[in-house]
Amino acid sequence: MDYKEIADQIIIAIGGQDNVKYVTHCVTRLRFVLKNKNLVNQDKINEIDGVLGSTFGAGQFQIIMGKNLSATFTQVVKNYNFEVAEIIDEILDEDIKEKDDSPIWKRGIKNIFNFLSACVTPMIPGLTVAGLIKVFLVLTSLAWPEIVDNQTYLVINGIVNTSFYFMPVFVAYGAAIRLGSTPIYSMIVACLLIHPDIIGMLSAEEPLKILGFTAYSASYASSFLPAILSTVAVANIEKLLNKYLPGMFKGIFVGGLTLVLASLLTLTVLGPIGFFAGEYFINFLVWMQSTIGPFALGALGGVLPFVIMSGMHTVFGPVMMQSIASLGYEGFLRPTQFVHNVAEGGACFGVALKTKNPELRSQAISSGVGAILAGVSEPAIYGINLRLKKPMYGVMAGGAVGGCIAGFFGVKAFAYGNPSILALPIYGETIIGVIIAIIAAFVVSSVVSYFSGFEDVPVKNKNFQQNSH
């Protein structure tokens, strides 16, 4: 982005340089104190590329910039002779919250989705690009099978795997920004979860003991929930220390104590909580399969996006391989994962058909293709469906319907293949059933997503020009 141009457009649209008393910012917003708020052209502000929204509150005109804040603020201060007020180190949004009279449970769900959406927003570009690269690699390997042993191919595939393996770190950064804490502290604690030495100690025969507490052996790579919980701990510990430590000790002790306390709490309590939450849920679903049969696939298909966000889908692999090795097939996890990926793709296509934003349409199509063709669902989950919130209803509905159909047809995977449309042959004699299931999942998720009433992303006008007042 051209942040100088963004800054210039903002100043023009707020009434020019002479209309500004002073400027400051918080974690996510540019904040202007203006002489005459009637000179502000708020519609034009919201059209500027990089601007996520704007509002009046607390005697200020606040422009929501998200990850574009720092660079834009730098250009505003550099190019205009404004008085700069004290920077606000927190997210102060209480003054601009709209009154919500909906039931408390609905507000709770809305707040959870808003928080999760804010946590994943910074990593969306990386996941989207990784998904596109994965599609390219899959198509290339189909046309030229020998390339999978090529070193260049392996390095590029490593780029894709890196994007997903280090997801806890990316999630921690987004959550820290949302919670108003220091991002690097949260990222260090998240890195601890996937550090080779820590992984080695956690997987050793001798249990890892920390201050008398046993750290549970778990894999946190590509996980979501443990990183969220650890970042909540970092944010609260940091704020408590800043509140109660004397000023002369803050620079010395706040960072170190935050890292040590949050890390120990994460390894012994919060990380295992996130891991066990998914593990027990999966065990519950396996129990359901033995109890309610085909409907179990529908139940798993409906909630699989949240299992993936918890990181617990990573434990599916050994279970599926063991089932194929002992029974010759796997009829629960792999078919449901396939149906879910298609449902994610279907929801993305529903968004693409509905949106009036060409950039969002392009991103939705690429993420949908990646989920269906390459079996990579993260860009669709985090970049489109969770981000827009309501398309998740489409994913859940499509996954549930498709899963039930796959269950009734007795769909089985007879080999350990990728959960994508390119791996259809692994379903052998049940291939007709799985085709019907994925068609149903795609149609249902597309339709529900299209009619869900999600809030469209406004089109940004990159060439916005307006004369100064």
Coordinates of C-alpha atoms in Angstrom, one line a residue:
M1 CA 0.0 0.0 0.0
D2 CA 1.0 3.6 -0.6
Y3 CA 0.6 4.9 3.0
K4 CA 1.6 8.5 2.0
E5 CA -1.3 8.5 -0.4
I6 CA -3.6 7.0 2.2
A7 CA -2.6 9.7 4.7
D8 CA -3.1 12.4 2.2
Q9 CA -6.6 11.1 1.3
I10 CA -7.6 11.0 5.0
I11 CA -6.5 14.6 5.7
I12 CA -8.4 15.8 2.6
A13 CA -11.6 14.0 3.7
I14 CA -11.5 15.2 7.3
G15 CA -11.6 18.8 6.1
G16 CA -7.9 19.5 5.5
Q17 CA -4.9 20.2 7.6
D18 CA -6.4 23.3 9.1
N19 CA -9.3 21.4 10.6
V20 CA -7.1 19.3 12.9
K21 CA -6.3 20.3 16.5
Y22 CA -4.2 17.3 17.3
V23 CA -3.8 13.7 16.4
T24 CA -3.1 10.5 18.3
H25 CA -3.8 6.8 18.0
C26 CA -4.6 3.7 20.1
V27 CA -3.9 0.1 19.1
T28 CA -6.2 0.0 16.1
R29 CA -7.4 3.6 15.3
L30 CA -6.2 6.9 14.2
R31 CA -7.8 9.5 16.4
F32 CA -8.3 13.2 15.4
V33 CA -9.5 16.0 17.5
L34 CA -11.1 18.4 15.0
K35 CA -12.2 22.0 14.9
N36 CA -15.3 21.4 12.9
K37 CA -16.6 17.9 12.6
N38 CA -19.2 19.0 9.9
L39 CA -16.3 19.2 7.4
V40 CA -15.7 15.5 7.6
N41 CA -16.7 13.4 4.6
Q42 CA -17.1 10.1 6.4
D43 CA -18.3 8.2 3.3
K44 CA -15.1 9.1 1.5
I45 CA -13.1 8.1 4.5
N46 CA -14.6 4.7 4.5
E47 CA -13.8 4.2 0.8
I48 CA -10.1 4.8 1.2
D49 CA -8.0 1.7 0.7
G50 CA -6.7 0.5 4.0
V51 CA -9.5 2.0 6.1
L52 CA -11.7 -0.5 7.9
G53 CA -14.3 2.0 9.1
S54 CA -14.7 5.2 11.0
T55 CA -16.8 6.7 13.8
F56 CA -17.2 9.7 16.1
G57 CA -16.6 9.0 19.8
A58 CA -15.1 10.6 23.0
G59 CA -14.8 13.9 21.2
Q60 CA -12.6 12.4 18.5
F61 CA -13.0 11.3 14.9
Q62 CA -11.7 7.7 15.0
I63 CA -10.5 5.9 11.8
I64 CA -10.2 2.2 12.2
M65 CA -6.9 1.1 10.4
G66 CA -6.1 -2.3 12.0
K67 CA -2.7 -3.5 10.7
N68 CA -2.3 -0.4 8.5
L69 CA -2.3 1.9 11.6
S70 CA 1.4 2.3 12.3
A71 CA 2.5 3.1 8.8
T72 CA -0.4 5.5 8.2
F73 CA 0.2 7.3 11.5
T74 CA 3.9 7.7 10.6
Q75 CA 3.0 9.3 7.3
V76 CA 0.4 11.6 8.9
V77 CA 2.9 12.9 11.4
K78 CA 5.8 13.1 8.9
N79 CA 4.0 15.1 6.3
Y80 CA 1.7 17.4 8.3
N81 CA 2.5 19.8 11.1
F82 CA 0.1 18.4 13.6
E83 CA 0.4 18.4 17.4
V84 CA 0.7 14.8 18.6
A85 CA -1.1 13.9 21.8
E86 CA 0.0 11.1 24.1
I87 CA -0.4 7.7 22.4
I88 CA -3.1 5.5 23.9
D89 CA -1.7 2.0 24.7
E90 CA -5.1 0.2 24.8
I91 CA -8.1 -0.4 22.7
L92 CA -10.7 2.1 24.0
D93 CA -13.9 1.2 22.3
E94 CA -16.3 1.4 25.1
D95 CA -17.4 4.9 24.1
I96 CA -18.5 3.8 20.6
K97 CA -20.2 0.5 21.3
E98 CA -23.8 0.5 20.0
K99 CA -26.5 -0.5 22.3
D100 CA -27.4 -4.2 21.8
D101 CA -30.7 -5.4 23.1
S102 CA -30.4 -8.9 21.8
P103 CA -30.4 -11.8 24.3
I104 CA -27.3 -12.3 26.3
W105 CA -26.5 -15.7 24.7
K106 CA -26.7 -14.1 21.3
R107 CA -24.4 -11.2 22.3
G108 CA -22.0 -13.7 23.8
I109 CA -21.8 -15.7 20.5
K110 CA -21.4 -12.5 18.5
N111 CA -18.6 -11.3 20.8
I112 CA -16.8 -14.6 20.5
F113 CA -17.0 -14.6 16.7
N114 CA -15.9 -10.9 16.7
F115 CA -12.9 -11.8 18.9
L116 CA -11.9 -14.8 16.8
S117 CA -12.3 -12.9 13.6
A118 CA -10.0 -10.1 14.9
C119 CA -7.4 -12.7 16.0
V120 CA -7.1 -14.2 12.5
T121 CA -7.3 -11.1 10.4
P122 CA -3.5 -10.3 10.3
M123 CA -2.7 -13.8 9.1
I124 CA -5.3 -13.9 6.3
P125 CA -3.0 -12.8 3.5
G126 CA -0.4 -15.4 4.3
L127 CA -2.9 -18.3 4.5
T128 CA -4.5 -17.2 1.3
V129 CA -1.2 -17.1 -0.6
A130 CA -0.2 -20.4 0.9
G131 CA -3.4 -22.0 -0.3
L132 CA -2.9 -20.7 -3.8
I133 CA 0.7 -22.1 -3.9
K134 CA -0.7 -25.4 -2.7
V135 CA -3.2 -25.5 -5.5
F136 CA -0.4 -24.7 -8.0
L137 CA 1.8 -27.5 -6.5
V138 CA -1.1 -30.0 -6.7
L139 CA -1.8 -29.2 -10.3
T140 CA 1.9 -29.3 -11.2
S141 CA 2.3 -32.7 -9.6
L142 CA -0.6 -34.1 -11.5
A143 CA 0.9 -33.0 -14.9
W144 CA 4.5 -34.0 -13.9
P145 CA 4.5 -36.6 -11.1
E146 CA 8.3 -36.8 -10.9
I147 CA 8.5 -33.2 -9.7
V148 CA 7.5 -34.2 -6.2
D149 CA 11.1 -35.3 -5.6
N150 CA 12.6 -32.1 -7.0
Q151 CA 14.4 -30.0 -4.4
T152 CA 12.9 -26.7 -5.6
Y153 CA 9.4 -28.3 -5.4
L154 CA 10.1 -29.5 -1.8
V155 CA 11.3 -26.0 -0.7
I156 CA 8.2 -24.3 -2.2
N157 CA 6.0 -27.0 -0.5
G158 CA 7.9 -26.1 2.7
I159 CA 6.8 -22.5 2.4
V160 CA 3.2 -23.8 2.4
N161 CA 3.7 -26.0 5.4
T162 CA 5.5 -23.2 7.3
S163 CA 2.4 -21.0 6.9
F164 CA 0.3 -23.6 8.7
Y165 CA 2.8 -25.1 11.1
F166 CA 3.5 -21.7 12.7
M167 CA -0.2 -20.7 12.9
P168 CA 0.0 -20.4 16.7
V169 CA 2.4 -17.6 16.4
F170 CA 0.3 -15.7 13.8
V171 CA -2.8 -16.2 16.0
A172 CA -1.0 -14.9 19.0
Y173 CA 0.0 -11.8 17.2
G174 CA -3.6 -11.1 16.1
A175 CA -5.0 -11.8 19.5
A176 CA -2.4 -9.6 21.2
I177 CA -3.4 -6.7 18.9
R178 CA -7.1 -7.3 19.7
L179 CA -6.4 -7.4 23.5
G180 CA -4.1 -4.4 23.5
S181 CA -1.1 -6.3 24.9
T182 CA 2.5 -6.3 23.6
P183 CA 2.5 -8.7 20.5
I184 CA 6.1 -9.9 20.9
Y185 CA 5.4 -11.3 24.4
S186 CA 2.4 -13.3 23.1
M187 CA 4.4 -14.5 20.0
I188 CA 7.3 -15.7 22.2
V189 CA 5.0 -17.8 24.3
A190 CA 3.3 -19.2 21.2
C191 CA 6.8 -20.1 19.8
L192 CA 7.5 -21.9 23.0
L193 CA 4.6 -24.3 22.2
I194 CA 6.4 -25.4 19.0
H195 CA 10.0 -25.0 19.9
P196 CA 12.0 -28.2 19.0
D197 CA 13.6 -28.5 22.5
I198 CA 10.2 -28.1 24.3
I199 CA 8.6 -30.6 21.8
G200 CA 11.4 -33.0 22.7
M201 CA 10.9 -32.7 26.4
L202 CA 7.1 -33.0 26.1
S203 CA 7.5 -36.2 24.0
A204 CA 10.2 -37.8 26.2
E205 CA 9.4 -40.9 28.3
E206 CA 10.2 -38.9 31.4
P207 CA 7.3 -36.4 32.0
L208 CA 8.3 -32.8 32.0
K209 CA 7.9 -31.3 35.5
I210 CA 7.6 -27.5 35.9
L211 CA 7.5 -26.3 39.6
G212 CA 6.1 -29.7 40.5
F213 CA 3.4 -29.6 37.8
T214 CA 3.4 -32.1 35.0
A215 CA 3.3 -30.6 31.4
Y216 CA 1.1 -32.8 29.3
S217 CA 2.6 -34.3 26.2
A218 CA 0.8 -32.7 23.3
S219 CA 1.4 -31.4 19.8
Y220 CA 0.6 -27.7 19.4
A221 CA 1.7 -27.2 15.8
S222 CA -1.0 -25.7 13.6
S223 CA -3.2 -25.2 16.7
F224 CA -5.5 -22.3 17.4
L225 CA -7.1 -22.5 20.8
P226 CA -3.9 -23.0 22.9
A227 CA -2.4 -19.9 21.3
I228 CA -5.6 -17.9 22.0
L229 CA -5.6 -19.0 25.7
S230 CA -1.9 -18.3 26.1
T231 CA -2.3 -14.8 24.6
V232 CA -5.2 -14.1 27.0
A233 CA -2.9 -15.0 29.8
V234 CA -0.1 -12.8 28.5
A235 CA -2.5 -9.8 28.2
N236 CA -3.9 -10.1 31.7
I237 CA -0.5 -10.8 33.4
E238 CA 1.0 -7.8 31.6
K239 CA -1.8 -5.5 32.6
L240 CA -1.7 -6.6 36.2
L241 CA 2.0 -6.1 36.4
N242 CA 1.8 -2.7 34.8
K243 CA -1.0 -1.8 37.3
Y244 CA 0.7 -2.9 40.5
L245 CA 4.5 -2.6 39.9
P246 CA 6.1 0.7 40.8
G247 CA 7.0 2.8 37.8
M248 CA 10.8 2.4 38.4
F249 CA 10.5 -1.4 38.1
K250 CA 8.2 -1.7 35.1
G251 CA 10.9 -1.5 32.5
I252 CA 12.9 -4.1 34.3
F253 CA 10.4 -6.7 35.4
V254 CA 7.1 -6.4 33.4
G255 CA 8.4 -8.1 30.2
G256 CA 10.4 -10.8 31.9
L257 CA 7.8 -11.8 34.5
T258 CA 5.0 -11.7 31.8
L259 CA 7.0 -14.2 29.7
V260 CA 7.9 -16.5 32.5
L261 CA 4.6 -16.6 34.2
A262 CA 2.5 -16.9 31.0
S263 CA 4.8 -19.6 29.6
L264 CA 4.7 -21.7 32.7
L265 CA 0.9 -21.3 32.9
T266 CA 0.5 -22.2 29.2
L267 CA 2.6 -25.4 29.3
T268 CA 1.0 -26.7 32.5
V269 CA -2.6 -25.5 32.3
L270 CA -3.8 -23.6 29.3
G271 CA -2.1 -25.5 26.5
P272 CA -3.4 -28.9 27.9
I273 CA -6.9 -27.3 28.3
G274 CA -7.0 -26.4 24.7
F275 CA -5.6 -29.8 23.7
F276 CA -8.0 -31.8 25.9
A277 CA -11.0 -29.8 24.9
G278 CA -10.6 -31.0 21.3
E279 CA -9.5 -34.5 22.3
Y280 CA -12.5 -35.2 24.5
F281 CA -14.8 -33.7 21.9
I282 CA -13.3 -36.1 19.3
N283 CA -13.7 -39.0 21.6
F284 CA -17.3 -38.0 22.1
L285 CA -17.9 -38.0 18.4
V286 CA -16.3 -41.4 18.0
W287 CA -18.7 -42.6 20.7
M288 CA -21.6 -41.1 18.9
Q289 CA -20.6 -43.0 15.7
S290 CA -21.0 -46.3 17.6
T291 CA -24.3 -45.1 19.0
I292 CA -26.2 -43.2 16.3
G293 CA -24.3 -44.5 13.2
P294 CA -24.6 -42.3 10.1
F295 CA -25.7 -39.2 12.0
A296 CA -22.3 -39.1 13.7
L297 CA -20.7 -38.1 10.4
G298 CA -23.2 -35.3 10.1
A299 CA -22.5 -34.1 13.7
L300 CA -18.7 -34.1 13.0
G301 CA -19.2 -32.4 9.7
G302 CA -21.2 -29.6 11.3
V303 CA -18.6 -28.8 13.9
L304 CA -15.4 -29.7 12.1
P305 CA -14.4 -26.0 11.5
F306 CA -14.1 -25.5 15.2
V307 CA -12.2 -28.8 15.7
I308 CA -9.7 -27.5 13.1
M309 CA -9.5 -24.1 14.9
S310 CA -8.7 -26.0 18.1
G311 CA -5.9 -27.8 16.3
M312 CA -7.3 -31.2 17.2
H313 CA -7.7 -32.3 13.6
T314 CA -4.0 -33.1 13.7
V315 CA -4.7 -36.2 15.8
F316 CA -6.9 -37.6 13.0
G317 CA -3.9 -38.9 11.0
P318 CA -2.8 -41.8 13.3
V319 CA -6.4 -42.8 13.9
M320 CA -7.2 -43.0 10.2
M321 CA -4.0 -44.9 9.4
Q322 CA -4.6 -47.4 12.1
S323 CA -8.1 -48.0 10.9
I324 CA -7.0 -48.5 7.3
A325 CA -4.2 -50.8 8.5
S326 CA -6.4 -53.0 10.7
L327 CA -9.8 -52.8 8.9
G328 CA -8.8 -52.0 5.4
Y329 CA -10.8 -48.8 5.3
E330 CA -11.7 -45.7 7.4
G331 CA -15.4 -44.6 7.3
F332 CA -15.7 -41.7 9.7
L333 CA -12.9 -39.1 9.9
R334 CA -11.6 -39.0 6.3
P335 CA -15.0 -38.9 4.5
T336 CA -16.2 -36.2 6.9
Q337 CA -13.0 -34.1 6.4
F338 CA -13.6 -34.3 2.6
V339 CA -17.2 -33.2 3.0
H340 CA -16.2 -30.4 5.3
N341 CA -13.6 -29.1 2.8
V342 CA -16.1 -29.0 0.0
A343 CA -18.6 -27.2 2.4
E344 CA -15.9 -24.6 3.1
G345 CA -15.4 -24.2 -0.6
G346 CA -19.1 -24.0 -1.2
A347 CA -19.5 -21.3 1.4
C348 CA -16.7 -19.3 -0.3
F349 CA -18.5 -19.5 -3.7
G350 CA -21.7 -18.3 -2.0
V351 CA -19.8 -15.3 -0.8
A352 CA -18.2 -14.8 -4.2
L353 CA -21.7 -14.8 -5.8
K354 CA -23.1 -12.4 -3.3
T355 CA -20.4 -9.8 -2.7
K356 CA -20.0 -6.6 -4.7
N357 CA -16.4 -6.3 -3.8
P358 CA -14.2 -7.7 -6.6
E359 CA -11.2 -8.2 -4.3
L360 CA -13.2 -10.2 -1.8
R361 CA -14.8 -12.2 -4.7
S362 CA -11.3 -13.1 -6.0
Q363 CA -10.1 -14.1 -2.6
A364 CA -13.3 -16.2 -1.9
I365 CA -12.9 -18.0 -5.2
S366 CA -9.2 -18.8 -4.7
S367 CA -9.9 -20.0 -1.1
G368 CA -12.8 -22.1 -2.3
V369 CA -10.8 -23.7 -5.0
G370 CA -8.0 -24.4 -2.5
A371 CA -10.4 -26.1 -0.1
I372 CA -12.0 -28.3 -2.8
L373 CA -9.1 -29.0 -5.1
A374 CA -6.1 -29.1 -2.7
G375 CA -7.8 -30.0 0.5
V376 CA -6.5 -26.9 2.3
S377 CA -9.3 -25.4 4.3
E378 CA -7.5 -22.8 6.5
P379 CA -7.6 -19.9 4.0
A380 CA -11.4 -20.5 3.5
I381 CA -12.0 -20.8 7.3
Y382 CA -10.0 -17.9 8.5
G383 CA -9.8 -15.7 5.4
I384 CA -13.5 -15.8 4.4
N385 CA -16.0 -17.7 6.4
L386 CA -14.9 -16.9 10.0
R387 CA -14.0 -13.4 9.0
L388 CA -17.5 -12.7 7.6
K389 CA -19.0 -14.8 10.4
K390 CA -22.4 -15.7 9.0
P391 CA -21.1 -17.9 6.1
M392 CA -19.9 -20.3 8.9
Y393 CA -23.6 -21.2 9.2
G394 CA -23.4 -22.4 5.6
V395 CA -20.2 -24.4 6.3
M396 CA -21.9 -26.1 9.3
A397 CA -25.1 -26.8 7.4
G398 CA -23.3 -28.2 4.4
G399 CA -21.0 -30.3 6.5
A400 CA -23.9 -31.7 8.5
V401 CA -26.0 -32.6 5.4
G402 CA -23.1 -34.0 3.4
G403 CA -21.8 -35.9 6.4
C404 CA -25.2 -37.5 7.0
I405 CA -25.5 -38.5 3.4
A406 CA -22.0 -40.0 3.4
G407 CA -22.9 -41.9 6.6
F408 CA -26.1 -43.4 5.1
F409 CA -24.2 -44.4 1.9
G410 CA -21.6 -46.1 4.1
V411 CA -18.8 -44.1 2.4
K412 CA -15.3 -45.5 3.2
A413 CA -11.8 -44.4 2.3
F414 CA -9.7 -47.4 1.4
A415 CA -6.4 -45.5 1.3
Y416 CA -4.9 -42.6 3.2
G417 CA -5.4 -39.8 0.6
N418 CA -5.8 -36.1 0.7
P419 CA -9.3 -34.9 1.6
S420 CA -9.8 -33.2 -1.8
I421 CA -11.7 -33.9 -5.0
L422 CA -8.5 -35.2 -6.6
A423 CA -8.5 -38.1 -4.2
L424 CA -11.9 -39.5 -5.2
P425 CA -10.5 -42.8 -6.3
I426 CA -9.5 -43.8 -2.7
Y427 CA -13.3 -44.2 -1.9
G428 CA -13.4 -47.2 -4.2
E429 CA -16.8 -48.9 -4.4
T430 CA -18.4 -46.1 -2.3
I431 CA -17.4 -43.4 -4.7
I432 CA -21.0 -42.7 -5.9
G433 CA -22.0 -42.1 -2.3
V434 CA -19.2 -39.6 -1.6
I435 CA -19.9 -37.8 -4.9
I436 CA -23.6 -37.3 -3.8
A437 CA -22.4 -36.2 -0.4
I438 CA -20.0 -33.6 -1.6
I439 CA -22.5 -32.2 -4.2
A440 CA -25.1 -31.8 -1.4
A441 CA -22.5 -30.2 0.9
F442 CA -21.5 -27.8 -1.8
V443 CA -25.0 -26.8 -2.7
V444 CA -26.3 -26.4 0.8
S445 CA -23.3 -24.4 2.0
S446 CA -23.4 -22.2 -1.0
V447 CA -27.1 -21.4 -0.7
V448 CA -27.0 -20.8 3.1
S449 CA -23.9 -18.6 2.7
Y450 CA -25.5 -16.6 -0.1
F451 CA -28.7 -16.0 1.9
S452 CA -27.0 -15.6 5.3
G453 CA -27.0 -11.9 5.2
F454 CA -23.3 -11.5 5.9
E455 CA -22.0 -7.9 6.1
D456 CA -20.2 -7.3 2.8
V457 CA -16.8 -5.7 2.7
P458 CA -17.1 -2.2 1.2
V459 CA -15.2 -1.5 -2.0
K460 CA -12.1 0.6 -1.5
N461 CA -11.5 3.4 -3.9
K462 CA -7.8 3.5 -4.5
N463 CA -8.0 6.5 -6.8
F464 CA -10.1 8.6 -4.4
Q465 CA -9.5 12.3 -4.9
Q466 CA -11.3 15.2 -3.4
N467 CA -10.6 19.0 -3.2
S468 CA -9.7 20.4 0.2
H469 CA -12.4 22.4 1.9

